[in-house]
Short mmCIF file of C-alpha atoms in Angstrom, two decimals:
data_model
loop_
_atom_site.label_atom_id
_atom_site.label_comp_id
_atom_site.label_asym_id
_atom_site.label_seq_id
_atom_site.Cartn_x
_atom_site.Cartn_y
_atom_site.Cartn_z
CA MET A 225 -39.09 -3.64 -40.73
CA ALA A 226 -39.21 -3.15 -36.95
CA SER A 227 -36.40 -4.59 -34.86
CA ASN A 228 -37.29 -7.25 -32.30
CA GLU A 229 -34.13 -6.56 -30.28
CA LYS A 230 -34.98 -5.95 -26.65
CA LYS A 231 -33.86 -2.58 -25.35
CA THR A 232 -31.92 -2.41 -22.12
CA PRO A 233 -33.86 -0.33 -19.57
CA SER A 234 -32.20 2.96 -18.67
CA PRO A 235 -31.32 3.82 -15.05
CA VAL A 236 -34.56 5.82 -14.84
CA CYS A 237 -36.62 2.86 -15.99
CA ARG A 238 -34.91 0.52 -13.55
CA SER A 239 -35.41 3.00 -10.71
CA ILE A 240 -39.14 3.29 -11.39
CA LYS A 241 -39.56 -0.46 -11.03
CA TYR A 242 -37.25 -0.71 -8.01
CA TYR A 243 -38.92 2.03 -5.96
CA ARG A 244 -42.43 1.07 -7.05
CA GLU A 245 -41.92 -2.50 -5.84
CA LYS A 246 -40.23 -1.22 -2.69
CA LEU A 247 -43.40 0.72 -1.88
CA GLY A 248 -45.61 -2.24 -2.83
CA LEU A 249 -47.45 -0.26 -5.54
CA GLU A 250 -49.13 -1.85 -8.52
CA GLN A 251 -48.27 -0.39 -11.93
CA LYS A 252 -51.85 0.77 -12.32
CA GLU A 253 -51.79 2.63 -9.00
CA LEU A 254 -48.53 4.40 -9.85
CA GLY A 255 -49.99 5.34 -13.24
CA LYS A 256 -52.94 7.03 -11.50
CA ARG A 257 -50.61 8.99 -9.23
CA VAL A 258 -48.61 10.44 -12.12
CA GLY A 259 -51.56 10.83 -14.51
CA VAL A 260 -50.80 8.24 -17.17
CA VAL A 261 -52.99 5.43 -18.47
CA GLY A 262 -52.72 2.07 -20.13
CA ASN A 263 -49.38 0.30 -20.20
CA SER A 264 -47.23 3.40 -19.71
CA ILE A 265 -45.64 2.22 -16.45
CA SER A 266 -44.98 -1.26 -17.87
CA ASN A 267 -43.44 0.24 -21.02
CA TRP A 268 -41.19 2.51 -18.91
CA GLU A 269 -40.00 -0.31 -16.68
CA ASN A 270 -39.24 -2.58 -19.63
CA GLY A 271 -37.37 0.11 -21.54
CA ARG A 272 -39.85 0.26 -24.41
CA SER A 273 -40.40 3.97 -23.76
CA ARG A 274 -39.43 6.63 -21.26
CA PRO A 275 -41.35 9.19 -19.24
CA ASP A 276 -41.23 12.73 -20.57
CA VAL A 277 -39.47 15.50 -18.67
CA ASP A 278 -42.69 16.95 -17.23
CA THR A 279 -43.56 13.56 -15.68
CA LEU A 280 -40.27 13.16 -13.79
CA PRO A 281 -41.16 15.42 -10.84
CA LEU A 282 -44.50 13.60 -10.50
CA LEU A 283 -42.74 10.25 -10.45
CA CYS A 284 -40.33 11.45 -7.75
CA LYS A 285 -43.23 12.67 -5.62
CA ALA A 286 -45.24 9.48 -6.09
CA LEU A 287 -42.25 7.27 -5.26
CA GLY A 288 -40.94 9.47 -2.44
CA ILE A 289 -37.50 9.87 -4.01
CA THR A 290 -35.26 12.59 -5.41
CA LEU A 291 -34.21 13.12 -9.00
CA TYR A 292 -30.76 11.84 -8.02
CA GLU A 293 -32.30 8.56 -6.88
CA LEU A 294 -34.48 8.35 -9.97
CA PHE A 295 -31.43 8.70 -12.23
CA ASP A 296 -29.34 6.50 -9.88
CA ILE A 297 -26.59 9.07 -9.47
CA ALA A 298 -24.85 10.28 -6.33
CA ASP A 299 -26.55 13.14 -4.53
CA PRO A 300 -23.80 15.75 -3.94
CA MET A 301 -25.38 16.43 -0.55
CA LEU A 302 -25.88 12.81 0.58
CA ARG A 303 -23.31 11.02 -1.60
CA TYR A 304 -25.30 7.78 -1.50
CA THR A 305 -26.38 5.97 -4.66
CA LYS A 306 -29.34 3.60 -4.72
CA ARG A 307 -26.93 0.68 -4.48
CA GLU A 308 -25.19 2.19 -1.46
CA GLN A 309 -28.51 2.88 0.26
CA LEU A 310 -29.59 -0.72 -0.32
CA LEU A 311 -26.34 -1.99 1.19
CA LEU A 312 -26.75 0.31 4.17
CA SER A 313 -30.31 -0.87 4.67
CA ASP A 314 -29.20 -4.51 4.53
CA TYR A 315 -26.33 -3.81 6.93
CA ARG A 316 -28.67 -2.29 9.50
CA SER A 317 -30.83 -5.40 9.40
CA LEU A 318 -27.92 -7.70 10.33
CA GLU A 319 -27.20 -9.06 13.80
CA GLU A 320 -24.22 -7.52 15.59
CA ASP A 321 -22.02 -10.58 15.04
CA HIS A 322 -22.69 -10.44 11.31
CA LYS A 323 -22.04 -6.69 11.25
CA TYR A 324 -18.65 -7.45 12.77
CA VAL A 325 -17.90 -9.87 9.91
CA VAL A 326 -18.90 -7.25 7.34
CA ASP A 327 -16.77 -4.60 9.10
CA ASN A 328 -13.69 -6.80 8.99
CA THR A 329 -14.31 -7.85 5.39
CA ILE A 330 -14.53 -4.20 4.31
CA LYS A 331 -11.42 -3.40 6.31
CA SER A 332 -9.49 -6.22 4.60
CA LEU A 333 -10.70 -5.24 1.13
CA LYS A 334 -9.86 -1.59 1.74
CA TYR A 335 -6.36 -2.61 2.85
CA ILE A 336 -5.92 -4.61 -0.37
CA GLU A 337 -7.10 -1.68 -2.50
CA GLU A 338 -4.79 0.75 -0.71
CA GLN A 339 -1.84 -1.61 -1.11
CA LYS A 340 -2.40 -1.60 -4.88
CA GLU A 341 -1.86 2.17 -4.90
CA ILE A 342 1.44 2.02 -3.01
CA PRO A 343 4.71 1.00 -4.69
CA LYS A 344 6.35 -1.93 -2.91
CA ILE A 345 8.42 -0.54 -0.06
CA ARG A 346 10.71 -2.20 2.47
CA GLU A 347 11.63 -0.72 5.82
CA LEU A 348 15.22 -1.30 6.94
CA ILE A 349 17.32 -0.10 9.86
CA HIS A 350 19.64 2.76 9.00
CA TYR A 351 22.50 3.17 11.43
CA SER A 352 23.00 6.91 11.39
CA ARG A 353 26.78 6.75 11.77
CA SER A 354 29.41 4.29 13.06
CA LEU A 355 28.06 1.15 14.64
CA ALA A 356 29.22 0.83 18.24
CA ALA A 357 30.56 -2.43 19.56
CA GLY A 358 32.63 -3.79 22.37
CA ILE A 359 33.60 -7.01 23.97
CA GLY A 360 30.52 -9.21 23.97
CA ASP A 361 27.78 -9.85 21.44
CA PRO A 362 28.71 -7.96 18.25
CA THR A 363 25.09 -8.01 17.06
CA GLU A 364 24.09 -5.60 19.84
CA PHE A 365 24.72 -2.17 18.41
CA GLU A 366 24.57 0.73 20.82
CA GLU A 367 24.41 3.57 18.32
CA SER A 368 21.06 5.18 17.58
CA ASP A 369 19.28 3.96 14.49
CA GLU A 370 16.29 5.05 12.45
CA PRO A 371 14.08 3.47 9.81
CA ILE A 372 14.83 3.98 6.14
CA TYR A 373 12.20 3.28 3.48
CA LEU A 374 13.33 1.89 0.15
CA TYR A 375 11.55 0.80 -3.00
CA VAL A 376 11.85 -2.94 -3.35
CA SER A 377 14.59 -4.37 -5.56
CA PRO A 378 16.46 -7.70 -5.46
CA GLU A 379 19.28 -6.08 -3.45
CA VAL A 380 16.90 -4.35 -1.03
CA GLU A 381 15.06 -7.64 -0.48
CA ARG A 382 18.31 -9.32 0.57
CA ALA A 383 19.52 -6.50 2.80
CA ASP A 384 19.03 -6.33 6.57
CA CYS A 385 20.32 -2.85 7.31
CA VAL A 386 21.89 0.29 5.89
CA PHE A 387 24.81 2.35 7.06
CA THR A 388 26.78 5.30 5.75
CA VAL A 389 30.33 5.31 4.47
CA ASN A 390 32.58 7.65 6.42
CA GLY A 391 35.90 8.54 4.78
CA ASP A 392 37.74 7.87 1.53
CA SER A 393 39.53 4.58 2.22
CA MET A 394 37.35 2.69 -0.29
CA GLU A 395 37.47 5.19 -3.12
CA PRO A 396 36.97 5.14 -6.03
CA VAL A 397 34.32 2.40 -5.55
CA TYR A 398 32.68 3.68 -2.37
CA HIS A 399 32.60 7.35 -1.46
CA SER A 400 32.08 9.13 1.83
CA GLY A 401 28.35 9.57 2.36
CA ASP A 402 27.31 6.55 0.30
CA LEU A 403 24.48 4.51 1.79
CA LEU A 404 25.37 0.83 1.77
CA LEU A 405 23.00 -2.13 1.80
CA VAL A 406 24.32 -4.79 4.16
CA GLN A 407 23.19 -8.37 4.57
CA ARG A 408 23.85 -9.29 8.17
CA TYR A 409 25.75 -12.36 9.25
CA PRO A 410 24.59 -15.14 9.74
CA ASN A 411 21.97 -14.37 7.05
CA CYS A 412 24.93 -14.32 4.70
CA PRO A 413 27.87 -16.78 4.74
CA LYS A 414 31.25 -15.96 6.19
CA PRO A 415 33.32 -13.71 3.91
CA ASN A 416 35.30 -15.18 1.07
CA PRO A 417 38.49 -13.53 -0.19
CA GLY A 418 37.52 -10.53 -2.31
CA ASP A 419 34.16 -9.93 -0.58
CA ILE A 420 33.33 -6.42 0.55
CA GLY A 421 32.02 -6.38 4.09
CA ALA A 422 31.28 -4.28 7.12
CA PHE A 423 33.56 -5.07 10.04
CA ILE A 424 33.82 -3.96 13.65
CA VAL A 425 37.37 -3.47 14.85
CA GLY A 426 37.55 -2.41 18.46
CA ASN A 427 34.94 0.33 18.71
CA GLU A 428 34.97 1.38 15.05
CA THR A 429 33.16 0.13 11.99
CA TYR A 430 34.89 -0.22 8.65
CA VAL A 431 33.97 -1.05 5.08
CA LYS A 432 36.78 -3.18 3.72
CA GLN A 433 37.65 -5.91 1.27
CA TYR A 434 38.34 -9.18 3.02
CA GLN A 435 41.50 -11.09 2.16
CA ARG A 436 43.17 -13.87 4.12
CA ASP A 437 45.96 -11.56 5.27
CA GLY A 438 43.61 -8.83 6.56
CA LEU A 439 41.19 -6.08 5.57
CA HIS A 440 42.13 -4.12 2.48
CA SER A 441 41.25 -0.63 1.28
CA PHE A 442 40.82 0.33 -2.37
CA ASN A 443 42.57 3.62 -1.73
CA GLU A 444 46.30 2.94 -1.95
CA ASN A 445 46.98 5.57 0.70
CA TYR A 446 45.65 3.19 3.36
CA ASP A 447 47.54 0.21 4.74
CA THR A 448 46.09 -3.25 5.08
CA MET A 449 44.55 -3.86 8.51
CA THR A 450 46.05 -7.00 10.06
CA PHE A 451 45.14 -8.66 13.34
CA ASN A 452 46.23 -11.16 15.91
CA ASP A 453 44.20 -13.63 17.94
CA TRP A 454 43.61 -11.10 20.71
CA ASP A 455 42.13 -8.33 18.56
CA ASN A 456 38.38 -7.76 18.76
CA VAL A 457 37.29 -8.11 15.14
CA PHE A 458 33.71 -8.95 14.19
CA TYR A 459 32.03 -9.46 10.84
CA ILE A 460 28.79 -7.47 10.58
CA GLY A 461 27.82 -8.62 7.13
CA LYS A 462 28.31 -8.45 3.39
CA VAL A 463 27.94 -5.23 1.41
CA ILE A 464 25.52 -6.10 -1.40
CA GLY A 465 24.91 -2.72 -2.97
CA VAL A 466 24.90 1.06 -2.86
CA ILE A 467 21.62 2.93 -2.59
CA ASP A 468 20.81 5.24 -5.47
CA GLU A 469 19.19 8.05 -3.52
CA SER A 470 17.36 9.38 -6.58
CA GLU A 471 15.67 6.05 -7.34
CA ASP A 472 15.81 3.76 -4.30
CA LEU A 473 14.71 6.10 -1.52
CA ALA A 474 10.91 6.14 -1.21
CA SER A 475 9.23 9.51 -1.61
CA LYS A 476 7.71 11.25 1.39
CA ARG A 477 4.23 10.74 -0.01
CA ASP A 478 4.72 6.99 -0.54
CA ILE A 479 6.25 6.65 2.94
CA GLU A 480 3.23 8.33 4.51
CA LYS A 481 0.89 5.96 2.64
CA TYR A 482 3.00 2.94 3.61
CA ILE A 483 3.03 3.90 7.31
CA SER A 484 -0.68 4.72 7.31
CA VAL A 485 -1.60 1.32 5.84
CA ASN A 486 0.89 -0.85 7.74
CA ASN A 487 0.47 0.78 11.16
CA ARG A 488 -3.28 0.36 11.06
CA GLY A 489 -4.55 -1.50 14.09
#
């Protein structure tokens, strides 16, 4: 018993109908041009049958297309599918104002697609060594700084800057060369006893544990730093974590993608 299920036309069948109608040809006229009779063209277009291999070049000639267009595949020389050509044709017919809208829509969509391919990255300020300070506004650091790109984590999201530990006064918790995530004051509250913070004392920056009697080191070889009312002591911010350089630092490739996407005009 024959099946009454309707077959889905193949790309070739759909292309025959598309390009025939585009040229304004009747099915009968196209049949004459390729040497077939009866309902052959109708059967091809509806997916009931397909043209044989010998007929394909004749169809391409009659429709003024290539085999790539007939099969609706990208031409390796042109790289435009039938769908892309139709979009290009429609784009060229638009007014300039409407072309501008399309341009910006494509730009926005491309940005969204590119963002999907990039792991979430946050750019922070990395103070390359000690943070300079003096009498005046302690938030104005004079030392050179550079961007540092980190994969997003809860700690990275909270941080405002990064600086490097110099020395062994906070060992064994913090080691010389460690990169510390710091949440700047006043984004964080004033230090509570036991908090680890970054402090400016005179013209030097220290990582210390705050206590009411002064700034403490974890290394017992260092004395507690105590101060009077005339000492220049400023609170930079709270240390909220140590960067794991093998996991937190963004790769060069991801950084290049991030900069390319986010610096786009």
